[in-house]
């Protein structure tokens, strides 16, 4: 078994796909004609978005993400060599700041924002010694 | 446990975090003369003046263990400070520290002398959830999370922490928002939003109440003795 998808349930799939293109520089792979499912070009492990209605159709009970309350207990993390630029770009495209880039004791640069739905997105440099 | 040694004289603002401390203070040149201090759960900032060479050793109790220190007096403990003989009356085992070199280990010896009342595990869980959520949960939602009524949750907060659940949540929210501004470099308006304040005025009122300063006038000497966020 391998990790194939990370799927985030969101209020508006096309809007979220466009937001991730603008804020994090990802490209869309496709959006289903129902507008209830979309995938980003993220390599072998796919970041996808599904409409909150899709959760109900699949028999799932979820607590929708919201920028107005505390975030859900998970995050996604983008890795880049230029954290400062990526952080500024995310903010200029409408992300909410949570932690500006700072260096961890192990040498990694780490920052945090929340996306349009209030999900936590970490933007960090690669850990030295790893790919 | 924490300790602090002042390298210069000065003063510092200690921010309230709703927890009780057992502190012994002395001076590096006269290590055997100790001044014991016991604090109740704090909701107001206080100033500490110190000289170079002053040192402190402290035990900060988990919030739900306030009752272990104050027993039946916890209701009167918020924002009170016992010094010297009063502190010894509260915790007679502190007298064992007279005349011995003050170390963390020596201080740790007095902990077993506390009588630990039983703590409802739902209270411990509620406190952990409040910390994780930055104090942004409503108390009724928090009670639901841990499987009790908000009335019961408030009762165990007052009985064990010495503060209402709401006040404790507000303290956590204040500390997290302060950290967003100071460590996270988050602009004040954005920090108010991420911190969960309904508006800027609400955040400013809370900062004045718990810190004695406004979000745009955060003093730079807040670090004594290191206030952990958890």
GROMACS .gro file of C-alpha atoms in nm:
model
  361
    1UNK     CA    1   0.000   0.000   0.000
    2UNK     CA    2   0.114   0.357  -0.057
    3UNK     CA    3  -0.020   0.703   0.018
    4UNK     CA    4  -0.205   0.798  -0.302
    5UNK     CA    5  -0.411   1.104  -0.217
    6UNK     CA    6  -0.458   1.372   0.039
    7UNK     CA    7  -0.817   1.489  -0.009
    8UNK     CA    8  -0.941   1.801   0.162
    9UNK     CA    9  -1.315   1.864   0.182
   10UNK     CA   10  -1.383   2.225   0.093
   11UNK     CA   11  -1.677   2.458   0.039
   12UNK     CA   12  -1.589   2.544  -0.324
   13UNK     CA   13  -1.361   2.317  -0.528
   14UNK     CA   14  -1.288   2.543  -0.831
   15UNK     CA   15  -1.226   2.839  -0.604
   16UNK     CA   16  -0.989   2.634  -0.388
   17UNK     CA   17  -0.800   2.499  -0.690
   18UNK     CA   18  -0.756   2.854  -0.822
   19UNK     CA   19  -0.647   2.969  -0.477
   20UNK     CA   20  -0.380   2.697  -0.451
   21UNK     CA   21  -0.254   2.786  -0.800
   22UNK     CA   22  -0.218   3.151  -0.705
   23UNK     CA   23  -0.100   3.118  -0.346
   24UNK     CA   24   0.131   2.815  -0.369
   25UNK     CA   25   0.217   2.796  -0.739
   26UNK     CA   26   0.063   2.451  -0.794
   27UNK     CA   27  -0.102   2.358  -1.124
   28UNK     CA   28  -0.442   2.202  -1.153
   29UNK     CA   29  -0.452   1.850  -1.297
   30UNK     CA   30  -0.828   1.850  -1.355
   31UNK     CA   31  -1.163   1.949  -1.209
   32UNK     CA   32  -1.457   1.713  -1.251
   33UNK     CA   33  -1.754   1.860  -1.437
   34UNK     CA   34  -1.966   1.832  -1.121
   35UNK     CA   35  -1.724   2.083  -0.961
   36UNK     CA   36  -1.721   1.852  -0.659
   37UNK     CA   37  -1.373   1.709  -0.713
   38UNK     CA   38  -1.040   1.844  -0.835
   39UNK     CA   39  -0.676   1.739  -0.833
   40UNK     CA   40  -0.350   1.932  -0.832
   41UNK     CA   41  -0.028   1.833  -1.009
   42UNK     CA   42   0.167   1.720  -0.705
   43UNK     CA   43   0.352   1.418  -0.839
   44UNK     CA   44   0.291   1.068  -0.720
   45UNK     CA   45   0.095   1.162  -0.409
   46UNK     CA   46  -0.197   1.372  -0.522
   47UNK     CA   47  -0.338   1.670  -0.336
   48UNK     CA   48  -0.709   1.677  -0.417
   49UNK     CA   49  -1.012   1.877  -0.311
   50UNK     CA   50  -1.366   1.748  -0.278
   51UNK     CA   51  -1.682   1.943  -0.205
   52UNK     CA   52  -1.830   1.910   0.142
   53UNK     CA   53  -2.143   1.768  -0.028
   54UNK     CA   54  -1.924   1.482  -0.152
   55UNK     CA   55  -1.850   1.386   0.207
   56UNK     CA   56  -2.220   1.335   0.271
   57UNK     CA   57  -2.261   1.142  -0.055
   58UNK     CA   58  -1.979   0.912   0.058
   59UNK     CA   59  -2.146   0.856   0.393
   60UNK     CA   60  -1.885   1.056   0.585
   61UNK     CA   61  -1.959   1.292   0.870
   62UNK     CA   62  -1.711   1.579   0.885
   63UNK     CA   63  -1.671   1.911   1.057
   64UNK     CA   64  -1.617   2.156   0.768
   65UNK     CA   65  -1.300   2.364   0.787
   66UNK     CA   66  -1.353   2.729   0.866
   67UNK     CA   67  -1.118   3.026   0.886
   68UNK     CA   68  -1.324   3.155   1.180
   69UNK     CA   69  -1.233   2.885   1.431
   70UNK     CA   70  -0.934   2.677   1.534
   71UNK     CA   71  -0.793   2.468   1.250
   72UNK     CA   72  -0.841   2.093   1.214
   73UNK     CA   73  -0.568   1.879   1.371
   74UNK     CA   74  -0.358   1.822   1.059
   75UNK     CA   75  -0.162   2.026   0.807
   76UNK     CA   76  -0.005   2.003   0.467
   77UNK     CA   77   0.353   2.116   0.418
   78UNK     CA   78   0.513   2.257   0.104
   79UNK     CA   79   0.891   2.239   0.077
   80UNK     CA   80   1.092   2.508  -0.099
   81UNK     CA   81   1.441   2.659  -0.085
   82UNK     CA   82   1.297   3.011  -0.073
   83UNK     CA   83   1.055   3.006   0.219
   84UNK     CA   84   1.045   3.383   0.258
   85UNK     CA   85   0.932   3.441  -0.100
   86UNK     CA   86   0.675   3.162  -0.086
   87UNK     CA   87   0.538   3.294   0.244
   88UNK     CA   88   0.504   3.649   0.106
   89UNK     CA   89   0.335   3.517  -0.208
   90UNK     CA   90   0.087   3.315   0.000
   91UNK     CA   91  -0.002   3.622   0.208
   92UNK     CA   92  -0.037   3.847  -0.097
   93UNK     CA   93  -0.280   3.593  -0.246
   94UNK     CA   94  -0.505   3.592   0.060
   95UNK     CA   95  -0.359   3.344   0.308
   96UNK     CA   96  -0.381   3.437   0.675
   97UNK     CA   97  -0.042   3.465   0.851
   98UNK     CA   98   0.021   3.240   1.150
   99UNK     CA   99   0.399   3.232   1.174
  100UNK     CA  100   0.655   3.419   0.964
  101UNK     CA  101   0.961   3.224   0.846
  102UNK     CA  102   1.195   3.141   1.131
  103UNK     CA  103   1.487   2.906   1.168
  104UNK     CA  104   1.447   2.595   1.382
  105UNK     CA  105   1.737   2.471   1.598
  106UNK     CA  106   1.798   2.196   1.341
  107UNK     CA  107   1.851   2.454   1.067
  108UNK     CA  108   1.518   2.428   0.888
  109UNK     CA  109   1.328   2.745   0.791
  110UNK     CA  110   0.962   2.706   0.882
  111UNK     CA  111   0.653   2.924   0.838
  112UNK     CA  112   0.278   2.876   0.872
  113UNK     CA  113  -0.028   3.023   0.704
  114UNK     CA  114  -0.396   2.930   0.685
  115UNK     CA  115  -0.563   2.891   0.348
  116UNK     CA  116  -0.899   3.029   0.233
  117UNK     CA  117  -1.083   2.759   0.433
  118UNK     CA  118  -0.867   2.798   0.743
  119UNK     CA  119  -0.658   2.484   0.681
  120UNK     CA  120  -0.302   2.499   0.812
  121UNK     CA  121  -0.036   2.509   0.542
  122UNK     CA  122   0.328   2.494   0.641
  123UNK     CA  123   0.593   2.632   0.407
  124UNK     CA  124   0.938   2.502   0.498
  125UNK     CA  125   1.285   2.449   0.361
  126UNK     CA  126   1.411   2.095   0.305
  127UNK     CA  127   1.566   1.936   0.611
  128UNK     CA  128   1.939   1.943   0.549
  129UNK     CA  129   2.072   1.607   0.440
  130UNK     CA  130   1.737   1.499   0.294
  131UNK     CA  131   1.615   1.536  -0.060
  132UNK     CA  132   1.072   2.340   3.715
  133UNK     CA  133   1.245   2.654   3.619
  134UNK     CA  134   1.530   2.871   3.743
  135UNK     CA  135   1.657   3.214   3.660
  136UNK     CA  136   1.965   3.409   3.756
  137UNK     CA  137   1.974   3.785   3.696
  138UNK     CA  138   2.297   3.905   3.535
  139UNK     CA  139   2.203   4.270   3.577
  140UNK     CA  140   1.963   4.460   3.798
  141UNK     CA  141   1.630   4.568   3.661
  142UNK     CA  142   1.264   4.483   3.661
  143UNK     CA  143   1.046   4.260   3.455
  144UNK     CA  144   0.680   4.197   3.390
  145UNK     CA  145   0.557   3.851   3.477
  146UNK     CA  146   0.249   3.763   3.278
  147UNK     CA  147  -0.036   3.566   3.436
  148UNK     CA  148  -0.090   3.215   3.307
  149UNK     CA  149  -0.347   3.084   3.556
  150UNK     CA  150  -0.101   2.852   3.725
  151UNK     CA  151   0.048   2.840   4.074
  152UNK     CA  152   0.420   2.863   4.145
  153UNK     CA  153   0.633   2.759   4.439
  154UNK     CA  154   0.935   2.989   4.423
  155UNK     CA  155   1.244   3.027   4.635
  156UNK     CA  156   1.458   3.331   4.580
  157UNK     CA  157   1.809   3.404   4.703
  158UNK     CA  158   2.122   3.592   4.605
  159UNK     CA  159   2.430   3.424   4.460
  160UNK     CA  160   2.653   3.576   4.732
  161UNK     CA  161   2.430   3.455   5.021
  162UNK     CA  162   2.288   3.129   4.886
  163UNK     CA  163   2.171   3.008   5.227
  164UNK     CA  164   1.932   3.298   5.285
  165UNK     CA  165   1.621   3.205   5.100
  166UNK     CA  166   1.291   3.381   5.056
  167UNK     CA  167   1.004   3.146   4.980
  168UNK     CA  168   0.716   3.270   4.767
  169UNK     CA  169   0.392   3.095   4.678
  170UNK     CA  170   0.164   3.236   4.412
  171UNK     CA  171  -0.201   3.166   4.347
  172UNK     CA  172  -0.336   3.128   3.996
  173UNK     CA  173  -0.256   3.464   3.841
  174UNK     CA  174  -0.488   3.664   3.617
  175UNK     CA  175  -0.304   3.996   3.642
  176UNK     CA  176   0.051   4.093   3.547
  177UNK     CA  177   0.297   4.184   3.817
  178UNK     CA  178   0.635   4.351   3.824
  179UNK     CA  179   0.945   4.199   3.976
  180UNK     CA  180   1.249   4.409   4.069
  181UNK     CA  181   1.583   4.238   4.096
  182UNK     CA  182   1.955   4.295   4.143
  183UNK     CA  183   2.243   4.131   3.965
  184UNK     CA  184   2.302   3.790   4.124
  185UNK     CA  185   1.943   3.740   4.237
  186UNK     CA  186   1.829   3.394   4.151
  187UNK     CA  187   1.504   3.207   4.159
  188UNK     CA  188   1.416   2.843   4.159
  189UNK     CA  189   1.056   2.763   4.090
  190UNK     CA  190   0.809   2.484   4.047
  191UNK     CA  191   0.519   2.569   3.822
  192UNK     CA  192   0.230   2.336   3.888
  193UNK     CA  193   0.004   2.205   3.620
  194UNK     CA  194  -0.311   2.421   3.634
  195UNK     CA  195  -0.535   2.147   3.774
  196UNK     CA  196  -0.298   2.101   4.067
  197UNK     CA  197  -0.363   2.442   4.219
  198UNK     CA  198  -0.578   2.266   4.479
  199UNK     CA  199  -0.282   2.049   4.587
  200UNK     CA  200  -0.103   2.364   4.696
  201UNK     CA  201  -0.388   2.574   4.829
  202UNK     CA  202  -0.625   2.302   4.946
  203UNK     CA  203  -0.945   2.463   5.080
  204UNK     CA  204  -0.811   2.816   5.033
  205UNK     CA  205  -0.801   2.796   4.654
  206UNK     CA  206  -1.111   3.015   4.628
  207UNK     CA  207  -0.915   3.307   4.778
  208UNK     CA  208  -0.590   3.227   4.597
  209UNK     CA  209  -0.629   3.395   4.257
  210UNK     CA  210  -0.378   3.678   4.227
  211UNK     CA  211  -0.257   3.642   4.583
  212UNK     CA  212   0.109   3.600   4.672
  213UNK     CA  213   0.239   3.455   4.999
  214UNK     CA  214   0.590   3.557   5.104
  215UNK     CA  215   0.823   3.442   5.381
  216UNK     CA  216   0.637   3.314   5.691
  217UNK     CA  217   0.304   3.308   5.508
  218UNK     CA  218   0.454   3.083   5.242
  219UNK     CA  219   0.599   2.856   5.511
  220UNK     CA  220   0.259   2.831   5.679
  221UNK     CA  221   0.110   2.725   5.349
  222UNK     CA  222   0.384   2.475   5.276
  223UNK     CA  223   0.584   2.390   5.593
  224UNK     CA  224   0.819   2.157   5.402
  225UNK     CA  225   0.979   2.469   5.249
  226UNK     CA  226   1.159   2.521   5.582
  227UNK     CA  227   1.375   2.220   5.497
  228UNK     CA  228   1.547   2.441   5.238
  229UNK     CA  229   1.688   2.677   5.502
  230UNK     CA  230   2.064   2.647   5.525
  231UNK     CA  231   2.109   2.404   5.240
  232UNK     CA  232   2.256   2.496   4.901
  233UNK     CA  233   1.967   2.577   4.674
  234UNK     CA  234   1.942   2.354   4.372
  235UNK     CA  235   1.663   2.223   4.154
  236UNK     CA  236   1.704   1.886   4.318
  237UNK     CA  237   1.669   2.032   4.667
  238UNK     CA  238   1.353   2.209   4.561
  239UNK     CA  239   1.217   1.893   4.403
  240UNK     CA  240   1.237   1.723   4.743
  241UNK     CA  241   0.946   1.927   4.874
  242UNK     CA  242   0.703   1.818   4.601
  243UNK     CA  243   0.614   1.481   4.755
  244UNK     CA  244   0.497   1.662   5.069
  245UNK     CA  245   0.195   1.799   4.881
  246UNK     CA  246  -0.131   1.613   4.919
  247UNK     CA  247  -0.263   1.563   4.570
  248UNK     CA  248  -0.644   1.568   4.554
  249UNK     CA  249  -0.795   1.346   4.290
  250UNK     CA  250  -0.841   1.529   3.961
  251UNK     CA  251  -1.127   1.445   3.728
  252UNK     CA  252  -0.951   1.315   3.412
  253UNK     CA  253  -1.204   1.508   3.206
  254UNK     CA  254  -1.059   1.830   3.350
  255UNK     CA  255  -0.705   1.733   3.247
  256UNK     CA  256  -0.831   1.651   2.899
  257UNK     CA  257  -1.027   1.976   2.879
  258UNK     CA  258  -0.715   2.174   2.974
  259UNK     CA  259  -0.508   1.993   2.710
  260UNK     CA  260  -0.773   2.060   2.444
  261UNK     CA  261  -0.792   2.426   2.543
  262UNK     CA  262  -0.415   2.462   2.503
  263UNK     CA  263  -0.421   2.285   2.166
  264UNK     CA  264  -0.705   2.505   2.039
  265UNK     CA  265  -0.547   2.830   2.153
  266UNK     CA  266  -0.831   2.889   2.399
  267UNK     CA  267  -1.067   2.938   2.105
  268UNK     CA  268  -1.332   2.684   2.202
  269UNK     CA  269  -1.652   2.788   2.372
  270UNK     CA  270  -1.689   2.629   2.713
  271UNK     CA  271  -2.008   2.443   2.617
  272UNK     CA  272  -1.830   2.294   2.314
  273UNK     CA  273  -1.533   2.202   2.532
  274UNK     CA  274  -1.761   2.031   2.785
  275UNK     CA  275  -1.920   1.834   2.504
  276UNK     CA  276  -1.572   1.728   2.380
  277UNK     CA  277  -1.486   1.574   2.716
  278UNK     CA  278  -1.832   1.437   2.788
  279UNK     CA  279  -1.972   1.648   3.071
  280UNK     CA  280  -2.195   1.949   3.120
  281UNK     CA  281  -2.046   2.298   3.114
  282UNK     CA  282  -2.176   2.337   3.471
  283UNK     CA  283  -1.971   2.039   3.585
  284UNK     CA  284  -1.666   2.155   3.390
  285UNK     CA  285  -1.682   2.498   3.551
  286UNK     CA  286  -1.717   2.341   3.894
  287UNK     CA  287  -1.404   2.127   3.852
  288UNK     CA  288  -1.213   2.423   3.704
  289UNK     CA  289  -1.294   2.635   4.011
  290UNK     CA  290  -1.227   2.349   4.251
  291UNK     CA  291  -0.891   2.243   4.102
  292UNK     CA  292  -0.753   2.535   3.899
  293UNK     CA  293  -0.910   2.810   4.108
  294UNK     CA  294  -1.037   3.000   3.803
  295UNK     CA  295  -1.344   2.971   3.583
  296UNK     CA  296  -1.304   2.774   3.264
  297UNK     CA  297  -1.367   3.091   3.065
  298UNK     CA  298  -1.095   3.292   3.242
  299UNK     CA  299  -0.846   3.009   3.189
  300UNK     CA  300  -0.941   2.991   2.819
  301UNK     CA  301  -0.899   3.368   2.787
  302UNK     CA  302  -0.549   3.345   2.938
  303UNK     CA  303  -0.447   3.082   2.682
  304UNK     CA  304  -0.597   3.288   2.401
  305UNK     CA  305  -0.404   3.593   2.522
  306UNK     CA  306  -0.071   3.408   2.538
  307UNK     CA  307  -0.115   3.252   2.196
  308UNK     CA  308  -0.209   3.583   2.033
  309UNK     CA  309   0.082   3.754   2.204
  310UNK     CA  310   0.310   3.484   2.066
  311UNK     CA  311   0.165   3.529   1.716
  312UNK     CA  312   0.271   3.894   1.732
  313UNK     CA  313   0.608   3.856   1.905
  314UNK     CA  314   0.742   3.525   1.766
  315UNK     CA  315   0.525   3.481   1.459
  316UNK     CA  316   0.568   3.838   1.330
  317UNK     CA  317   0.198   3.839   1.249
  318UNK     CA  318   0.054   4.192   1.202
  319UNK     CA  319  -0.179   4.299   1.485
  320UNK     CA  320  -0.504   4.294   1.286
  321UNK     CA  321  -0.425   3.948   1.148
  322UNK     CA  322  -0.323   3.827   1.496
  323UNK     CA  323  -0.659   3.939   1.637
  324UNK     CA  324  -0.834   3.732   1.371
  325UNK     CA  325  -0.615   3.424   1.404
  326UNK     CA  326  -0.622   3.454   1.783
  327UNK     CA  327  -1.001   3.435   1.768
  328UNK     CA  328  -1.093   3.784   1.890
  329UNK     CA  329  -1.413   3.921   1.741
  330UNK     CA  330  -1.251   4.258   1.681
  331UNK     CA  331  -0.947   4.471   1.753
  332UNK     CA  332  -1.108   4.641   2.053
  333UNK     CA  333  -1.180   4.306   2.216
  334UNK     CA  334  -0.815   4.203   2.176
  335UNK     CA  335  -0.694   4.535   2.315
  336UNK     CA  336  -0.917   4.499   2.623
  337UNK     CA  337  -0.780   4.151   2.690
  338UNK     CA  338  -0.419   4.263   2.643
  339UNK     CA  339  -0.474   4.548   2.892
  340UNK     CA  340  -0.640   4.314   3.143
  341UNK     CA  341  -0.385   4.032   3.136
  342UNK     CA  342  -0.073   4.218   3.026
  343UNK     CA  343  -0.123   4.581   3.125
  344UNK     CA  344  -0.023   4.689   2.773
  345UNK     CA  345  -0.179   4.731   2.431
  346UNK     CA  346  -0.102   4.505   2.132
  347UNK     CA  347   0.100   4.787   1.974
  348UNK     CA  348   0.288   4.860   2.298
  349UNK     CA  349   0.418   4.518   2.400
  350UNK     CA  350   0.714   4.565   2.637
  351UNK     CA  351   1.040   4.397   2.552
  352UNK     CA  352   1.116   4.265   2.904
  353UNK     CA  353   0.848   4.000   2.928
  354UNK     CA  354   1.076   3.704   2.962
  355UNK     CA  355   1.131   3.671   3.336
  356UNK     CA  356   1.100   3.404   3.453
  357UNK     CA  357   1.040   3.215   3.130
  358UNK     CA  358   0.669   3.179   3.089
  359UNK     CA  359   0.599   2.858   2.904
  360UNK     CA  360   0.297   2.852   2.681
  361UNK     CA  361   0.208   2.518   2.820
   0.00000   0.00000   0.00000
